[in-house]
Coordinates of C-alpha atoms and ligand atoms in Angstrom, one line a residue:
Chain A
M1 CA -39.1 12.8 30.2
P2 CA -37.1 10.9 27.6
D3 CA -33.2 10.2 28.3
R4 CA -31.3 12.8 26.3
R5 CA -28.0 11.7 27.2
G6 CA -25.9 11.0 24.3
V7 CA -28.2 12.5 21.9
L8 CA -27.2 15.5 19.8
E9 CA -28.6 17.6 17.1
L10 CA -27.2 18.6 14.0
S11 CA -28.1 19.7 10.3
L12 CA -28.0 17.5 7.4
D13 CA -28.4 19.1 4.0
G14 CA -30.6 21.9 5.9
R15 CA -32.7 19.4 8.0
R16 CA -32.4 19.5 11.7
L17 CA -32.2 16.0 13.1
N18 CA -31.1 14.0 16.1
A19 CA -28.0 11.6 16.2
R20 CA -26.4 9.5 18.8
E21 CA -23.0 10.3 20.0
G22 CA -20.3 8.0 18.5
Q23 CA -22.1 7.7 15.2
T24 CA -20.4 8.7 12.0
V25 CA -21.7 11.2 9.6
L26 CA -22.2 8.2 7.2
Q27 CA -24.3 6.3 9.7
V28 CA -26.6 9.2 10.4
A29 CA -26.9 10.0 6.7
R30 CA -27.9 6.3 5.9
E31 CA -30.3 6.3 8.9
H32 CA -32.2 9.2 7.3
G33 CA -32.0 7.9 3.8
V34 CA -29.5 10.4 2.5
P35 CA -27.2 8.7 -0.1
I36 CA -23.4 9.1 0.2
P37 CA -21.3 7.0 -2.1
T38 CA -18.7 4.8 -0.5
L39 CA -16.1 2.3 -1.8
C40 CA -13.6 1.2 0.8
F41 CA -16.2 1.4 3.6
L42 CA -18.1 -1.8 4.5
E43 CA -20.5 -2.1 7.4
G44 CA -19.0 -4.6 10.0
L45 CA -15.5 -3.9 9.2
S46 CA -13.0 -1.3 10.7
T47 CA -13.2 2.0 9.0
W48 CA -10.2 2.6 6.4
G49 CA -11.1 5.9 5.0
S50 CA -8.8 5.7 2.0
C51 CA -10.9 6.1 -1.2
R52 CA -12.3 9.6 -0.3
I53 CA -15.3 9.1 -2.4
C54 CA -17.6 9.8 0.6
M55 CA -16.5 13.2 1.2
V56 CA -18.9 15.7 2.7
E57 CA -18.8 19.5 3.5
V58 CA -18.7 20.3 7.1
G59 CA -19.4 23.6 9.0
P60 CA -19.8 27.1 7.5
Q61 CA -16.4 26.8 6.2
R62 CA -17.4 23.7 4.2
V63 CA -14.2 21.6 5.2
L64 CA -14.1 18.5 3.3
R65 CA -14.3 15.4 5.6
P66 CA -14.7 11.6 4.8
A67 CA -18.3 10.8 6.0
C68 CA -17.2 7.2 6.9
A69 CA -14.5 8.3 9.3
T70 CA -16.1 11.5 10.8
P71 CA -17.8 11.2 14.1
V72 CA -20.8 13.6 14.5
V73 CA -20.6 16.5 17.0
E74 CA -23.4 18.8 18.4
D75 CA -24.6 21.4 16.1
M76 CA -22.6 19.8 13.2
E77 CA -23.6 21.4 9.7
I78 CA -23.2 18.7 7.1
R79 CA -23.8 19.1 3.2
T80 CA -23.6 16.0 1.2
E81 CA -24.3 17.7 -2.2
S82 CA -22.6 20.5 -4.0
P83 CA -21.0 21.2 -7.3
R84 CA -17.7 21.0 -5.6
L85 CA -18.5 17.7 -4.1
R86 CA -19.7 16.4 -7.4
A87 CA -16.5 17.4 -9.1
H88 CA -14.6 15.9 -6.5
R89 CA -16.2 12.4 -6.6
R90 CA -16.1 12.5 -10.3
M91 CA -12.4 13.2 -10.2
I92 CA -11.7 10.3 -7.8
L93 CA -13.7 7.9 -10.0
E94 CA -11.9 9.0 -13.2
M95 CA -8.6 8.5 -11.4
L96 CA -9.6 5.1 -10.4
F97 CA -10.6 4.1 -13.7
A98 CA -7.5 5.7 -15.3
E99 CA -5.2 3.9 -12.9
G100 CA -6.3 0.3 -13.7
N101 CA -7.6 -1.6 -16.5
H102 CA -11.4 -1.5 -16.0
V103 CA -13.2 -2.8 -19.0
C104 CA -16.8 -3.2 -17.8
A105 CA -17.9 -4.9 -21.0
V106 CA -15.8 -8.0 -20.4
C107 CA -15.7 -8.0 -16.6
V108 CA -17.2 -10.6 -14.4
A109 CA -18.8 -8.1 -12.2
N110 CA -20.4 -6.2 -15.0
E111 CA -23.6 -4.8 -13.5
H112 CA -22.8 -6.0 -10.1
C113 CA -19.9 -3.7 -9.5
E114 CA -19.8 -0.8 -7.0
L115 CA -17.1 1.1 -8.9
Q116 CA -19.3 1.0 -12.1
S117 CA -22.5 2.0 -10.3
A118 CA -20.6 4.8 -8.3
A119 CA -19.5 6.0 -11.7
A120 CA -23.0 5.8 -13.3
Q121 CA -24.4 7.6 -10.3
A122 CA -21.9 10.5 -10.6
G123 CA -22.7 10.7 -14.3
M124 CA -19.1 9.9 -15.2
D125 CA -19.5 9.2 -18.9
H126 CA -15.9 9.5 -19.8
V127 CA -12.3 9.8 -18.4
R128 CA -10.5 13.1 -19.0
L129 CA -7.1 11.6 -17.8
E130 CA -4.6 9.6 -19.6
Y131 CA -5.1 5.9 -18.9
A132 CA -2.2 4.4 -17.2
A133 CA -2.7 1.0 -18.8
P134 CA -0.6 -1.0 -16.3
Q135 CA 0.7 -4.4 -17.2
R136 CA -0.6 -6.7 -14.4
T137 CA -0.7 -10.4 -14.4
V138 CA -4.0 -12.3 -13.4
D139 CA -3.4 -14.8 -10.4
A140 CA -5.4 -17.8 -11.3
T141 CA -3.3 -20.2 -9.1
H142 CA -5.9 -20.8 -6.4
D143 CA -8.3 -23.9 -6.6
R144 CA -11.4 -21.8 -6.3
Y145 CA -10.9 -18.3 -6.9
V146 CA -9.2 -15.7 -9.1
F147 CA -7.5 -12.4 -8.6
D148 CA -7.3 -9.9 -11.2
P149 CA -5.2 -7.1 -10.1
N150 CA -6.3 -5.0 -13.2
R151 CA -9.6 -4.4 -11.4
C152 CA -8.3 -3.7 -7.9
I153 CA -8.9 -0.4 -6.6
L154 CA -6.9 -1.0 -3.2
C155 CA -9.9 -0.5 -1.0
T156 CA -8.5 -3.2 1.4
R157 CA -11.9 -4.9 2.1
C158 CA -10.4 -8.3 1.4
V159 CA -7.4 -7.3 3.7
R160 CA -9.8 -6.4 6.7
V161 CA -12.3 -9.1 6.3
C162 CA -9.5 -11.7 6.1
D163 CA -7.8 -10.1 9.1
E164 CA -11.0 -9.1 11.2
V165 CA -13.5 -11.6 10.4
E166 CA -11.7 -14.8 9.2
G167 CA -8.6 -14.1 11.3
A168 CA -6.1 -15.4 8.7
H169 CA -4.7 -12.2 7.4
V170 CA -3.6 -13.6 4.0
W171 CA -3.7 -10.4 2.3
D172 CA -1.9 -7.0 2.6
I173 CA -0.9 -4.2 0.5
A174 CA 2.8 -4.0 -0.5
G175 CA 4.7 -1.0 -1.8
R176 CA 3.4 2.6 -1.9
G177 CA 2.0 5.1 -4.3
E178 CA 1.5 4.1 -7.8
S179 CA 3.4 0.8 -7.1
A180 CA 1.0 -0.2 -4.3
H181 CA -0.4 -3.7 -5.0
L182 CA -2.3 -6.4 -3.1
I183 CA -0.2 -9.4 -1.9
A184 CA -0.9 -12.7 -0.3
D185 CA 1.5 -13.9 2.3
M186 CA 5.1 -13.1 1.5
N187 CA 4.1 -11.9 -2.0
V188 CA 3.4 -15.4 -3.1
S189 CA 0.9 -16.5 -5.7
W190 CA -2.5 -17.0 -4.0
G191 CA -2.5 -20.8 -4.5
Q192 CA 0.8 -21.0 -2.7
A193 CA -0.5 -18.8 0.3
G194 CA -0.4 -21.4 3.2
S195 CA -2.5 -19.1 5.5
C196 CA -5.3 -19.0 3.1
T197 CA -8.4 -21.0 4.5
D198 CA -10.3 -20.8 1.2
C199 CA -13.2 -19.3 2.9
G200 CA -14.0 -16.9 0.1
K201 CA -14.9 -13.9 2.5
C202 CA -12.5 -11.6 0.5
V203 CA -14.3 -12.8 -2.7
T204 CA -17.8 -11.9 -1.6
V205 CA -16.7 -8.3 -0.3
C206 CA -14.8 -7.2 -3.2
P207 CA -16.5 -4.2 -4.7
T208 CA -15.2 -4.7 -8.2
G209 CA -14.4 -7.9 -10.2
A210 CA -10.9 -8.2 -8.9
L211 CA -11.7 -11.0 -6.8
F212 CA -14.1 -13.9 -8.2
V213 CA -14.9 -17.5 -8.2
R214 CA -13.1 -19.4 -10.8
G215 CA -15.2 -20.1 -13.9
T216 CA -17.5 -17.0 -13.5
S217 CA -18.3 -15.5 -16.9
T218 CA -19.0 -12.0 -17.8
G219 CA -21.6 -10.2 -15.6
E220 CA -22.1 -13.4 -13.5
V221 CA -20.6 -12.1 -10.3
R222 CA -23.1 -11.9 -7.3
R223 CA -21.8 -10.5 -4.1
A224 CA -23.1 -11.0 -0.4
P225 CA -21.1 -8.5 1.6
D226 CA -23.8 -8.5 4.4
V227 CA -22.2 -11.6 5.5
V228 CA -19.9 -9.4 7.3
V229 CA -22.6 -7.7 9.4
R230 CA -24.2 -11.2 10.2
L231 CA -21.0 -12.8 11.2
T232 CA -19.8 -9.8 13.5
T233 CA -23.2 -9.4 15.0
A234 CA -23.5 -13.2 15.8
R235 CA -20.0 -13.2 17.3
R236 CA -20.6 -10.0 19.4
E237 CA -24.2 -10.4 20.3
H238 CA -25.1 -14.0 19.8
Q239 CA -27.8 -12.6 17.4
W240 CA -28.1 -14.5 14.1
L241 CA -29.4 -12.3 11.4
P242 CA -31.2 -13.9 8.6
A243 CA -29.1 -14.0 5.4
G244 CA -29.9 -11.0 3.1
E245 CA -30.4 -8.6 5.9
G246 CA -27.8 -6.3 7.5
Q247 CA -26.2 -4.3 4.8
Chain B
M1 CA 4.1 -22.9 3.8
N2 CA 4.9 -25.5 6.5
N3 CA 7.9 -26.4 4.5
R4 CA 9.0 -23.0 4.3
R5 CA 8.8 -22.5 8.1
A6 CA 10.8 -25.7 8.4
D7 CA 13.4 -24.1 6.1
V8 CA 13.6 -21.0 8.1
R9 CA 14.3 -22.9 11.4
G10 CA 17.1 -24.8 9.6
H11 CA 18.7 -21.4 8.7
A12 CA 18.2 -20.2 12.2
E13 CA 20.0 -22.9 13.7
G14 CA 22.9 -22.8 11.1
D15 CA 23.5 -19.2 10.5
E16 CA 24.8 -17.1 13.6
R17 CA 23.3 -14.0 12.0
F18 CA 19.7 -15.2 12.7
A19 CA 20.8 -15.6 16.3
A20 CA 21.7 -11.9 16.4
V21 CA 18.4 -11.1 15.1
D22 CA 16.8 -13.3 17.8
T23 CA 18.7 -11.6 20.5
H24 CA 17.2 -8.3 19.5
I25 CA 13.6 -9.9 19.3
R26 CA 14.2 -11.4 22.7
K27 CA 15.4 -8.1 24.1
T28 CA 12.3 -6.4 22.9
R29 CA 10.3 -9.2 24.4
H30 CA 8.8 -10.3 20.9
S31 CA 6.9 -7.0 20.7
Q32 CA 4.9 -6.8 17.5
D33 CA 5.3 -3.0 17.7
Q34 CA 8.9 -3.5 17.2
L35 CA 8.6 -4.7 13.8
I36 CA 10.1 -1.8 12.0
Q37 CA 13.0 -1.7 14.5
T38 CA 13.6 -5.5 14.1
L39 CA 13.7 -5.1 10.3
H40 CA 16.4 -2.4 10.6
V41 CA 18.4 -4.7 12.8
A42 CA 17.9 -7.5 10.5
Q43 CA 18.9 -5.5 7.6
D44 CA 22.0 -4.2 9.3
I45 CA 23.1 -7.8 9.9
F46 CA 22.3 -9.2 6.6
G47 CA 22.6 -6.2 4.3
H48 CA 19.2 -6.8 2.8
L49 CA 15.8 -8.4 3.7
S50 CA 15.5 -11.8 2.0
H51 CA 12.1 -13.5 1.9
D52 CA 13.5 -16.2 4.5
L53 CA 14.6 -13.3 6.8
M54 CA 11.3 -11.7 6.5
A55 CA 9.6 -14.9 7.1
H56 CA 11.7 -15.7 10.1
V57 CA 10.8 -12.2 11.6
A58 CA 7.2 -12.9 11.0
T59 CA 7.3 -16.3 12.7
E60 CA 9.2 -15.0 15.7
L61 CA 6.8 -11.9 16.3
R62 CA 3.8 -14.0 15.4
L63 CA 2.8 -11.6 12.7
P64 CA 1.2 -12.5 9.3
P65 CA 3.9 -12.7 6.7
S66 CA 2.1 -10.3 4.4
T67 CA 2.1 -7.5 7.2
V68 CA 5.9 -8.0 7.5
Y69 CA 6.3 -7.8 3.7
S70 CA 3.9 -4.9 3.5
V71 CA 6.0 -2.9 6.0
A72 CA 9.2 -3.9 4.3
T73 CA 8.2 -2.6 0.9
F74 CA 6.6 0.6 2.2
Y75 CA 9.7 2.1 3.6
H76 CA 12.4 3.3 1.1
L77 CA 15.1 2.4 3.5
F78 CA 14.5 -1.3 3.5
R79 CA 16.1 -3.3 0.6
L80 CA 14.8 -6.6 -0.5
D81 CA 17.6 -7.3 -3.0
P82 CA 21.3 -7.8 -1.9
P83 CA 23.3 -4.7 -2.7
G84 CA 26.0 -5.1 -5.5
E85 CA 29.6 -5.0 -4.8
H86 CA 29.9 -1.6 -5.9
Q87 CA 27.5 1.2 -5.5
C88 CA 26.8 4.2 -7.8
T89 CA 24.3 6.8 -6.4
V90 CA 23.3 9.7 -8.6
C91 CA 21.7 12.8 -6.8
T92 CA 18.4 13.7 -8.6
G93 CA 17.6 16.5 -6.1
T94 CA 16.6 19.8 -7.5
A95 CA 20.0 21.4 -8.1
C96 CA 21.6 18.1 -9.6
F97 CA 18.4 17.7 -11.7
V98 CA 18.7 21.2 -13.1
K99 CA 22.4 20.5 -13.9
G100 CA 21.4 17.5 -15.9
S101 CA 21.7 14.4 -13.6
E102 CA 18.8 12.7 -15.3
S103 CA 21.2 12.4 -18.4
I104 CA 23.9 10.8 -16.1
V105 CA 21.3 8.2 -14.9
G106 CA 20.2 7.7 -18.4
K107 CA 23.6 7.1 -19.7
L108 CA 24.4 4.6 -16.9
S109 CA 21.0 2.9 -17.2
A110 CA 21.7 2.3 -20.9
E111 CA 25.1 1.1 -20.3
Y112 CA 24.4 -1.4 -17.7
G113 CA 20.9 -2.2 -18.4
L114 CA 19.7 -1.1 -15.1
A115 CA 17.0 1.0 -13.6
P116 CA 17.5 3.0 -10.6
G117 CA 17.5 0.7 -7.5
Q118 CA 18.6 -2.4 -9.6
T119 CA 21.8 -4.5 -9.4
T120 CA 23.5 -6.0 -12.5
D121 CA 23.1 -9.8 -12.9
D122 CA 26.5 -10.5 -11.9
G123 CA 26.1 -8.6 -8.8
R124 CA 28.8 -6.0 -9.4
L125 CA 27.0 -2.7 -9.6
T126 CA 23.9 -1.2 -7.9
L127 CA 22.6 1.9 -9.4
R128 CA 20.7 4.4 -7.2
T129 CA 19.3 7.7 -7.0
A130 CA 18.9 9.9 -4.1
R131 CA 17.7 13.4 -3.4
C132 CA 19.4 15.3 -2.0
L133 CA 22.8 14.7 -0.9
G134 CA 23.4 18.3 0.5
S135 CA 26.0 19.1 -1.8
C136 CA 24.3 21.3 -4.1
G137 CA 27.1 23.6 -4.9
L138 CA 28.9 20.6 -6.6
A139 CA 25.9 19.8 -8.7
P140 CA 25.6 17.4 -10.4
V141 CA 26.8 15.1 -7.7
T142 CA 27.3 11.2 -7.8
V143 CA 28.5 8.9 -4.9
L144 CA 30.8 6.1 -6.1
D145 CA 31.4 3.6 -3.4
G146 CA 30.9 6.3 -0.7
R147 CA 33.1 8.9 -2.4
I148 CA 31.4 12.2 -3.5
Q149 CA 32.1 13.1 -7.0
A150 CA 31.5 16.7 -8.1
H151 CA 30.4 18.5 -11.3
Q152 CA 29.8 15.1 -13.2
T153 CA 29.1 14.5 -16.9
P154 CA 27.4 11.5 -18.4
E155 CA 30.6 10.6 -20.0
G156 CA 32.8 11.3 -17.0
T157 CA 30.7 9.3 -14.6
L158 CA 30.6 6.3 -17.0
E159 CA 34.2 6.3 -17.2
Q160 CA 34.6 6.5 -13.4
V161 CA 32.1 3.7 -12.9
G162 CA 34.2 1.7 -15.3
R163 CA 37.2 2.3 -13.4
M164 CA 35.4 1.4 -10.2
L165 CA 34.6 -1.9 -11.6
D166 CA 37.8 -2.7 -13.1
P167 CA 39.9 -4.2 -10.2
H168 CA 43.2 -2.8 -11.8
A169 CA 42.0 0.6 -12.4
L170 CA 43.4 3.5 -10.5
L171 CA 41.2 5.4 -8.2
P172 CA 39.8 8.6 -9.5
E173 CA 42.3 11.7 -9.2
P174 CA 42.3 13.0 -5.9
A175 CA 41.3 16.5 -7.2
D176 CA 38.0 15.1 -8.4
E177 CA 37.3 13.9 -4.8
I178 CA 35.7 16.4 -2.4
A179 CA 34.5 15.5 1.1
P180 CA 30.8 16.5 1.6
D181 CA 31.8 19.1 4.2
D182 CA 34.1 21.0 1.7
G183 CA 31.1 21.0 -0.7
R184 CA 29.4 23.8 1.3
R185 CA 32.2 26.3 0.8
A186 CA 32.8 25.4 -2.9
V187 CA 30.5 27.1 -5.3
Ligands
LIG301 S1 -15.9 5.3 2.0 FE1 -15.1 6.9 3.1 S2 -13.2 7.0 2.5 FE2 -13.8 5.5 1.4

């Protein structure tokens, strides 16, 4: 008889299936090929749960929960699709677009941008909100990389990868609410940030075109966020996954 | 960065106030969990949190500078700029707002070229907004250098701020001054 400890049963979009204790809703959904959009989540990093694009409905009351940060429990009833969820995701995307200056046609990450593809998948063809059109200066002081805050969605992937994987903790978020922004060290320009090791991990995990290699032209960005899974797996388990696997 | 660290050490030796911050840090055993409390102590001692001061706290607590800056800018009670010699706070709470405190803020902003939270270039005046001061019966309320002023008008406040800044000016008439406690009885 197989060991049933730690295994639980739940329903995902009406399908009964098994999951392991300690898994999140997002992990279970991905294991079973059910797509849930994510932005701040990145496999291998700690969970942040700030973008709220991954919301699902849980239980008969259809309570909204972030899939990336919600552990599964026995008999859980999860819905990943509904008119309400679609409207919710679309509103989040519209707010993200309205809040910064996202001009895909001239962006280094055009066609390789997670924000852009999330918008395309959600069928977001226009923004119903007024654009905030903030004035933000591009930081091109680093020898190798550029930070364009106009395209930053404050997902904090760069903050986390720098802290948790590289161990440098160059980045953090200063301010709050609409004045929240990414900073290096004590709010100095990137080139002046003495703690930066120039490793480029932040650049490779950025979901948009906010961080990129100097000299990249429109649409040329290529990301390799699976590097996080490779590094953390190697460190934890001494298993070196080939590049291109993981994520 | 290394240069900046060296600078900070220089301050720490020369300025007794850094020693007072260090005493607190030692008492709390360099605990990183004490960051917020340490920043409060540092601000009490220095009046505001300068970059040097935050860098010093970061070094002593072995925290990344960006984390210290992040925490200091997240909470409204921390100030990164030195406060001006004189303070004018306009209440923008509900009652004062309804009674037109926005136009008081507007008048002062225009006159002194300040947004709320800013200090004039000569360091003489800091303009702030607060909500709420708990003296709604006196709306709209301002606080000039710690003194509550009731039933303000844009012109009246402007004149009072002018007198506060002029060293030879007389203090506002005592009748205009009402302690916060009295405020609850006055309607
Ligand atoms: S991916 Fe779950 S909150 Fe951002």
